[in-house]
């Protein structure tokens, strides 16, 4: 790649936004804060140099390019391929070989081949849901952004799907499996995402929830953050397509602070004051309108979710792809047994594949690892099968 100020600015901007998204999970971050931190790390007084470089101005010295690249890599803004492009766009000599010399340990993160228990957070570890992804992203290609309710039983993969929606379109090749799609949106860099986990008790506090959302959306956070202030700020500042992803909405409905007025306000904001650029996706065990009645909080907000998807097992092809991702190929007989016993539910597939992969290390025979897998899987299978009836 030839030296390109435009490409340099694009890669730097994407890296800054990626850092904000990654670090906003633990502490509120704005783009300005990230720029300030990067500037200070380079020995500058705040964000002015980063802002200048994001406008298409390459640093005057290769030393500044190298220092900036180190910070972006350290904080997750660049993967290996992105780093090479970043150095090349700045005119850094021999960018490919320089990556090995400058960052010998930066890209040796090992991901578990199978994940048992927590939701899938890394795009490369997510499998399947092609039909659901096609439908959801199709609703977000044009304006107004439409609202989606994802219904599924406990451990059916709802949370993993929300995280994947927010990350996959901006994921770099090094974060994906070969052939894994990222082209779901035509201009993914325009979109911004805000994830709300209502199982986190802090998100059931109205003030903290509103501050959380404004911080993720890089908007001003007032000292007194009430509903009126929140609506004023979002309606005034929202310029980009924005998706608010709300996990386990039932826990939010159970909160006394998130009352009918709160839900009515969200509906009004999304429908009337953001020009169709604000959309919502939620997950729940039941349709939101039914949950709203159960919690005695009926609201037009829950009627705007005209698109409802129910998560079931993976397709046969998707389940086989997950099983085939094992670093040690399984015997075809074991593959068929895993598919049959799991019912192709992703959580159960993960358990059985993890157990089968560990069999040689644990010294388990065929019967032993299968018995162990069934034992580990039993509580999850009971929940999925009993609730799915």
Short mmCIF file of N, CA, C and O in Angstrom, two decimals, residues 89-180:
data_model
loop_
_atom_site.label_atom_id
_atom_site.label_comp_id
_atom_site.label_asym_id
_atom_site.label_seq_id
_atom_site.Cartn_x
_atom_site.Cartn_y
_atom_site.Cartn_z
N UNK A 89 0.10 3.01 5.38
CA UNK A 89 -0.55 4.25 4.99
C UNK A 89 0.23 5.47 5.47
O UNK A 89 0.12 6.55 4.90
N UNK A 90 1.03 5.30 6.54
CA UNK A 90 1.84 6.40 7.05
C UNK A 90 3.20 6.48 6.37
O UNK A 90 3.99 7.38 6.68
N UNK A 91 3.48 5.55 5.46
CA UNK A 91 4.78 5.54 4.79
C UNK A 91 5.88 4.93 5.62
O UNK A 91 7.07 5.16 5.36
N UNK A 92 5.51 4.10 6.60
CA UNK A 92 6.52 3.46 7.45
C UNK A 92 7.27 2.42 6.62
O UNK A 92 6.66 1.61 5.91
N UNK A 93 8.59 2.40 6.71
CA UNK A 93 9.36 1.47 5.87
C UNK A 93 9.14 0.00 6.26
O UNK A 93 9.10 -0.33 7.44
N UNK A 94 8.97 -0.84 5.25
CA UNK A 94 8.81 -2.29 5.42
C UNK A 94 7.80 -2.62 6.53
O UNK A 94 8.13 -3.23 7.54
N UNK A 95 6.54 -2.23 6.35
CA UNK A 95 5.56 -2.39 7.43
C UNK A 95 5.34 -3.83 7.85
O UNK A 95 5.12 -4.11 9.03
N UNK A 96 5.39 -4.78 6.91
CA UNK A 96 5.13 -6.17 7.27
C UNK A 96 6.19 -6.71 8.21
O UNK A 96 5.89 -7.27 9.28
N UNK A 97 7.45 -6.58 7.82
CA UNK A 97 8.51 -7.08 8.69
C UNK A 97 8.63 -6.25 9.95
O UNK A 97 9.01 -6.76 11.02
N UNK A 98 8.27 -4.97 9.89
CA UNK A 98 8.34 -4.12 11.07
C UNK A 98 7.37 -4.58 12.15
O UNK A 98 7.64 -4.43 13.35
N UNK A 99 6.23 -5.15 11.74
CA UNK A 99 5.27 -5.65 12.73
C UNK A 99 5.92 -6.70 13.63
O UNK A 99 5.73 -6.71 14.84
N UNK A 100 6.66 -7.63 13.03
CA UNK A 100 7.30 -8.68 13.80
C UNK A 100 8.37 -8.12 14.73
O UNK A 100 8.56 -8.62 15.84
N UNK A 101 9.08 -7.09 14.28
CA UNK A 101 10.15 -6.52 15.08
C UNK A 101 9.62 -5.63 16.21
O UNK A 101 10.12 -5.66 17.33
N UNK A 102 8.59 -4.84 15.89
CA UNK A 102 8.09 -3.88 16.86
C UNK A 102 7.08 -4.47 17.84
O UNK A 102 6.96 -4.02 18.98
N UNK A 103 6.32 -5.48 17.39
CA UNK A 103 5.22 -6.00 18.20
C UNK A 103 5.28 -7.53 18.25
O UNK A 103 4.34 -8.21 17.83
N UNK A 104 6.36 -8.12 18.75
CA UNK A 104 6.52 -9.57 18.67
C UNK A 104 5.49 -10.35 19.47
O UNK A 104 5.18 -11.50 19.14
N UNK A 105 4.91 -9.77 20.51
CA UNK A 105 3.98 -10.52 21.37
C UNK A 105 2.55 -9.98 21.29
O UNK A 105 1.69 -10.42 22.04
N UNK A 106 2.31 -9.03 20.42
CA UNK A 106 1.03 -8.32 20.46
C UNK A 106 -0.15 -9.15 19.99
O UNK A 106 -1.27 -8.94 20.44
N UNK A 107 0.06 -10.09 19.09
CA UNK A 107 -1.09 -10.77 18.48
C UNK A 107 -1.06 -12.28 18.71
O UNK A 107 -1.36 -13.06 17.84
N UNK A 108 -0.69 -12.65 19.94
CA UNK A 108 -0.66 -14.07 20.26
C UNK A 108 -1.74 -14.43 21.27
O UNK A 108 -1.59 -15.34 22.07
N UNK A 109 -2.85 -13.70 21.21
CA UNK A 109 -3.98 -14.02 22.07
C UNK A 109 -4.59 -15.35 21.63
O UNK A 109 -4.94 -15.55 20.48
N UNK A 110 -4.72 -16.25 22.57
CA UNK A 110 -5.30 -17.55 22.26
C UNK A 110 -6.74 -17.58 22.73
O UNK A 110 -7.03 -17.24 23.87
N UNK A 111 -7.62 -17.98 21.86
CA UNK A 111 -9.02 -18.12 22.21
C UNK A 111 -9.34 -19.59 22.47
O UNK A 111 -8.82 -20.47 21.79
N UNK A 112 -10.18 -19.82 23.46
CA UNK A 112 -10.59 -21.19 23.75
C UNK A 112 -11.32 -21.77 22.54
O UNK A 112 -12.14 -21.09 21.92
N UNK A 113 -11.02 -23.02 22.17
CA UNK A 113 -11.71 -23.60 21.02
C UNK A 113 -13.21 -23.75 21.24
O UNK A 113 -14.00 -23.66 20.30
N UNK A 114 -13.61 -23.98 22.51
CA UNK A 114 -15.03 -24.07 22.83
C UNK A 114 -15.29 -23.32 24.13
O UNK A 114 -14.44 -23.29 25.03
N UNK A 115 -16.45 -22.66 24.21
CA UNK A 115 -16.78 -21.80 25.34
C UNK A 115 -17.98 -22.39 26.08
O UNK A 115 -19.07 -22.52 25.52
N UNK A 116 -17.77 -22.74 27.34
CA UNK A 116 -18.82 -23.35 28.15
C UNK A 116 -19.17 -22.39 29.28
O UNK A 116 -18.34 -22.08 30.13
N UNK A 117 -20.39 -21.89 29.28
CA UNK A 117 -20.83 -21.03 30.37
C UNK A 117 -21.09 -19.60 29.94
O UNK A 117 -22.25 -19.20 29.77
N UNK A 118 -20.04 -18.78 29.78
CA UNK A 118 -20.27 -17.36 29.46
C UNK A 118 -20.76 -17.16 28.04
O UNK A 118 -20.58 -18.03 27.18
N UNK A 119 -21.35 -15.99 27.76
CA UNK A 119 -21.77 -15.69 26.39
C UNK A 119 -20.55 -15.54 25.48
O UNK A 119 -19.44 -15.28 25.94
N UNK A 120 -20.77 -15.69 24.19
CA UNK A 120 -19.71 -15.52 23.19
C UNK A 120 -19.49 -14.02 22.98
O UNK A 120 -20.40 -13.30 22.58
N UNK A 121 -18.27 -13.56 23.22
CA UNK A 121 -17.95 -12.15 23.05
C UNK A 121 -17.05 -11.89 21.86
O UNK A 121 -17.04 -10.78 21.33
N UNK A 122 -16.28 -12.87 21.43
CA UNK A 122 -15.34 -12.70 20.33
C UNK A 122 -15.98 -13.20 19.04
O UNK A 122 -16.46 -14.34 18.99
N UNK A 123 -16.03 -12.38 17.99
CA UNK A 123 -16.72 -12.80 16.76
C UNK A 123 -16.26 -14.14 16.21
O UNK A 123 -17.06 -14.90 15.67
N UNK A 124 -14.97 -14.47 16.33
CA UNK A 124 -14.47 -15.70 15.74
C UNK A 124 -15.07 -16.93 16.41
O UNK A 124 -15.12 -18.02 15.82
N UNK A 125 -15.54 -16.79 17.64
CA UNK A 125 -16.09 -17.93 18.37
C UNK A 125 -17.60 -18.08 18.19
O UNK A 125 -18.19 -19.00 18.74
N UNK A 126 -18.21 -17.19 17.42
CA UNK A 126 -19.65 -17.23 17.21
C UNK A 126 -19.96 -18.03 15.95
O UNK A 126 -19.34 -17.81 14.90
N UNK A 127 -20.93 -18.92 16.05
CA UNK A 127 -21.30 -19.76 14.91
C UNK A 127 -22.80 -19.67 14.65
O UNK A 127 -23.62 -19.58 15.56
N UNK A 128 -23.14 -19.72 13.37
CA UNK A 128 -24.53 -19.88 12.98
C UNK A 128 -25.35 -18.61 13.03
O UNK A 128 -24.85 -17.49 12.97
N UNK A 129 -26.68 -18.80 13.10
CA UNK A 129 -27.69 -17.75 13.12
C UNK A 129 -27.69 -16.93 11.83
O UNK A 129 -28.02 -15.74 11.84
N UNK A 130 -27.35 -17.57 10.73
CA UNK A 130 -27.29 -16.86 9.45
C UNK A 130 -28.65 -16.28 9.08
O UNK A 130 -28.75 -15.14 8.61
N UNK A 131 -29.69 -17.04 9.28
CA UNK A 131 -31.03 -16.56 8.92
C UNK A 131 -31.42 -15.36 9.78
O UNK A 131 -31.96 -14.36 9.27
N UNK A 132 -31.15 -15.43 11.07
CA UNK A 132 -31.49 -14.33 11.97
C UNK A 132 -30.67 -13.08 11.65
O UNK A 132 -31.19 -11.96 11.64
N UNK A 133 -29.38 -13.27 11.37
CA UNK A 133 -28.53 -12.14 11.05
C UNK A 133 -28.99 -11.45 9.75
O UNK A 133 -29.02 -10.22 9.66
N UNK A 134 -29.33 -12.25 8.77
CA UNK A 134 -29.80 -11.69 7.50
C UNK A 134 -31.06 -10.85 7.71
O UNK A 134 -31.18 -9.74 7.17
N UNK A 135 -31.96 -11.36 8.51
CA UNK A 135 -33.21 -10.64 8.73
C UNK A 135 -32.97 -9.35 9.53
O UNK A 135 -33.49 -8.28 9.18
N UNK A 136 -32.19 -9.43 10.59
CA UNK A 136 -31.98 -8.26 11.44
C UNK A 136 -31.23 -7.16 10.70
O UNK A 136 -31.66 -6.00 10.68
N UNK A 137 -30.09 -7.52 10.09
CA UNK A 137 -29.32 -6.49 9.40
C UNK A 137 -30.09 -5.93 8.21
O UNK A 137 -29.90 -4.76 7.84
N UNK A 138 -30.96 -6.72 7.63
CA UNK A 138 -31.80 -6.21 6.55
C UNK A 138 -32.72 -5.09 7.02
O UNK A 138 -33.03 -4.16 6.25
N UNK A 139 -33.13 -5.13 8.28
CA UNK A 139 -33.99 -4.09 8.84
C UNK A 139 -33.21 -2.83 9.20
O UNK A 139 -33.82 -1.78 9.45
N UNK A 140 -31.89 -2.95 9.23
CA UNK A 140 -31.06 -1.82 9.64
C UNK A 140 -30.26 -1.23 8.49
O UNK A 140 -29.40 -0.38 8.69
N UNK A 141 -30.54 -1.65 7.30
CA UNK A 141 -29.86 -1.11 6.12
C UNK A 141 -30.46 0.22 5.69
O UNK A 141 -29.77 1.04 5.07
N UNK A 142 -31.73 0.42 5.98
CA UNK A 142 -32.44 1.62 5.50
C UNK A 142 -33.19 2.28 6.66
O UNK A 142 -33.36 1.68 7.71
N UNK A 143 -33.64 3.51 6.39
CA UNK A 143 -34.34 4.27 7.41
C UNK A 143 -35.85 4.25 7.14
O UNK A 143 -36.27 4.21 5.99
N UNK A 144 -36.64 4.28 8.21
CA UNK A 144 -36.23 4.30 9.61
C UNK A 144 -35.69 2.94 10.06
O UNK A 144 -36.12 1.90 9.55
N UNK A 145 -34.76 2.97 11.01
CA UNK A 145 -34.28 1.73 11.59
C UNK A 145 -35.45 1.06 12.31
O UNK A 145 -36.17 1.71 13.07
N UNK A 146 -35.63 -0.23 12.07
CA UNK A 146 -36.76 -0.93 12.66
C UNK A 146 -36.31 -1.70 13.90
O UNK A 146 -35.13 -1.97 14.10
N UNK A 147 -37.27 -2.06 14.71
CA UNK A 147 -37.00 -2.62 16.04
C UNK A 147 -37.24 -4.12 16.05
O UNK A 147 -38.19 -4.62 15.44
N UNK A 148 -36.38 -4.82 16.78
CA UNK A 148 -36.37 -6.28 16.74
C UNK A 148 -36.43 -6.84 18.16
O UNK A 148 -35.69 -6.38 19.05
N UNK A 149 -37.28 -7.82 18.36
CA UNK A 149 -37.33 -8.57 19.62
C UNK A 149 -36.82 -9.99 19.35
O UNK A 149 -37.33 -10.68 18.47
N UNK A 150 -35.80 -10.38 20.09
CA UNK A 150 -35.23 -11.73 19.98
C UNK A 150 -35.71 -12.53 21.19
O UNK A 150 -35.35 -12.22 22.33
N UNK A 151 -36.52 -13.54 20.92
CA UNK A 151 -37.12 -14.34 21.98
C UNK A 151 -36.41 -15.69 22.04
O UNK A 151 -36.15 -16.31 21.00
N UNK A 152 -36.09 -16.13 23.23
CA UNK A 152 -35.43 -17.42 23.36
C UNK A 152 -35.36 -17.85 24.81
O UNK A 152 -35.45 -17.03 25.73
N UNK A 153 -35.19 -19.13 25.00
CA UNK A 153 -35.11 -19.68 26.34
C UNK A 153 -33.74 -19.44 26.95
O UNK A 153 -32.81 -19.02 26.28
N UNK A 154 -33.65 -19.68 28.23
CA UNK A 154 -32.38 -19.56 28.94
C UNK A 154 -31.32 -20.41 28.25
O UNK A 154 -31.56 -21.56 27.94
N UNK A 155 -30.16 -19.81 27.96
CA UNK A 155 -29.02 -20.45 27.34
C UNK A 155 -29.23 -20.76 25.86
O UNK A 155 -28.55 -21.62 25.29
N UNK A 156 -30.16 -20.08 25.23
CA UNK A 156 -30.38 -20.30 23.79
C UNK A 156 -29.46 -19.46 22.92
O UNK A 156 -29.44 -19.64 21.70
N UNK A 157 -28.71 -18.51 23.51
CA UNK A 157 -27.74 -17.73 22.76
C UNK A 157 -28.15 -16.30 22.47
O UNK A 157 -27.57 -15.65 21.60
N UNK A 158 -29.11 -15.77 23.23
CA UNK A 158 -29.60 -14.41 22.96
C UNK A 158 -28.53 -13.35 23.20
O UNK A 158 -28.31 -12.47 22.38
N UNK A 159 -27.85 -13.46 24.34
CA UNK A 159 -26.83 -12.46 24.67
C UNK A 159 -25.68 -12.51 23.67
O UNK A 159 -25.18 -11.46 23.23
N UNK A 160 -25.25 -13.70 23.31
CA UNK A 160 -24.17 -13.84 22.33
C UNK A 160 -24.54 -13.19 21.00
O UNK A 160 -23.71 -12.55 20.36
N UNK A 161 -25.80 -13.34 20.61
CA UNK A 161 -26.25 -12.75 19.34
C UNK A 161 -26.17 -11.23 19.40
O UNK A 161 -25.72 -10.58 18.44
N UNK A 162 -26.59 -10.63 20.51
CA UNK A 162 -26.52 -9.17 20.62
C UNK A 162 -25.08 -8.68 20.52
O UNK A 162 -24.79 -7.69 19.83
N UNK A 163 -24.17 -9.34 21.22
CA UNK A 163 -22.77 -8.93 21.15
C UNK A 163 -22.24 -9.06 19.72
O UNK A 163 -21.48 -8.20 19.25
N UNK A 164 -22.63 -10.10 19.04
CA UNK A 164 -22.16 -10.32 17.67
C UNK A 164 -22.69 -9.24 16.74
O UNK A 164 -21.95 -8.73 15.88
N UNK A 165 -23.95 -8.87 16.91
CA UNK A 165 -24.52 -7.81 16.08
C UNK A 165 -23.70 -6.52 16.20
O UNK A 165 -23.45 -5.84 15.20
N UNK A 166 -23.27 -6.21 17.41
CA UNK A 166 -22.56 -4.96 17.64
C UNK A 166 -21.12 -4.98 17.15
O UNK A 166 -20.54 -3.91 16.90
N UNK A 167 -20.54 -6.17 17.00
CA UNK A 167 -19.10 -6.24 16.73
C UNK A 167 -18.74 -6.70 15.32
O UNK A 167 -17.70 -6.32 14.79
N UNK A 168 -19.56 -7.54 14.71
CA UNK A 168 -19.09 -8.24 13.51
C UNK A 168 -18.85 -7.31 12.33
O UNK A 168 -17.93 -7.53 11.54
N UNK A 169 -19.64 -6.26 12.18
CA UNK A 169 -19.49 -5.44 10.98
C UNK A 169 -18.20 -4.64 10.96
O UNK A 169 -17.75 -4.21 9.89
N UNK A 170 -17.58 -4.43 12.12
CA UNK A 170 -16.33 -3.69 12.18
C UNK A 170 -15.16 -4.61 12.56
O UNK A 170 -14.05 -4.12 12.81
N UNK A 171 -15.40 -5.91 12.59
CA UNK A 171 -14.33 -6.85 12.93
C UNK A 171 -13.34 -6.94 11.78
O UNK A 171 -13.70 -6.87 10.61
N UNK A 172 -12.07 -7.11 12.12
CA UNK A 172 -11.02 -7.25 11.12
C UNK A 172 -10.78 -8.73 10.84
O UNK A 172 -11.15 -9.60 11.63
N UNK A 173 -10.15 -9.04 9.70
CA UNK A 173 -9.95 -10.45 9.34
C UNK A 173 -9.30 -11.28 10.44
O UNK A 173 -9.63 -12.45 10.61
N UNK A 174 -8.36 -10.69 11.18
CA UNK A 174 -7.70 -11.44 12.23
C UNK A 174 -8.61 -11.82 13.38
O UNK A 174 -8.26 -12.67 14.20
N UNK A 175 -9.78 -11.20 13.46
CA UNK A 175 -10.74 -11.51 14.51
C UNK A 175 -11.82 -12.48 14.05
O UNK A 175 -12.77 -12.74 14.79
N UNK A 176 -11.67 -13.01 12.85
CA UNK A 176 -12.70 -13.83 12.25
C UNK A 176 -12.13 -15.15 11.73
O UNK A 176 -10.93 -15.28 11.53
N UNK A 177 -13.02 -16.09 11.49
CA UNK A 177 -12.64 -17.32 10.81
C UNK A 177 -12.62 -17.06 9.31
O UNK A 177 -13.30 -16.15 8.82
N UNK A 178 -11.89 -17.84 8.55
CA UNK A 178 -11.91 -17.67 7.08
C UNK A 178 -13.34 -17.78 6.54
O UNK A 178 -14.07 -18.70 6.88
N UNK A 179 -13.73 -16.82 5.73
CA UNK A 179 -15.05 -16.84 5.12
C UNK A 179 -16.16 -16.28 5.96
O UNK A 179 -17.32 -16.21 5.50
N UNK A 180 -15.87 -15.85 7.19
CA UNK A 180 -16.91 -15.31 8.05
C UNK A 180 -17.32 -13.92 7.57
O UNK A 180 -16.47 -13.05 7.37
#
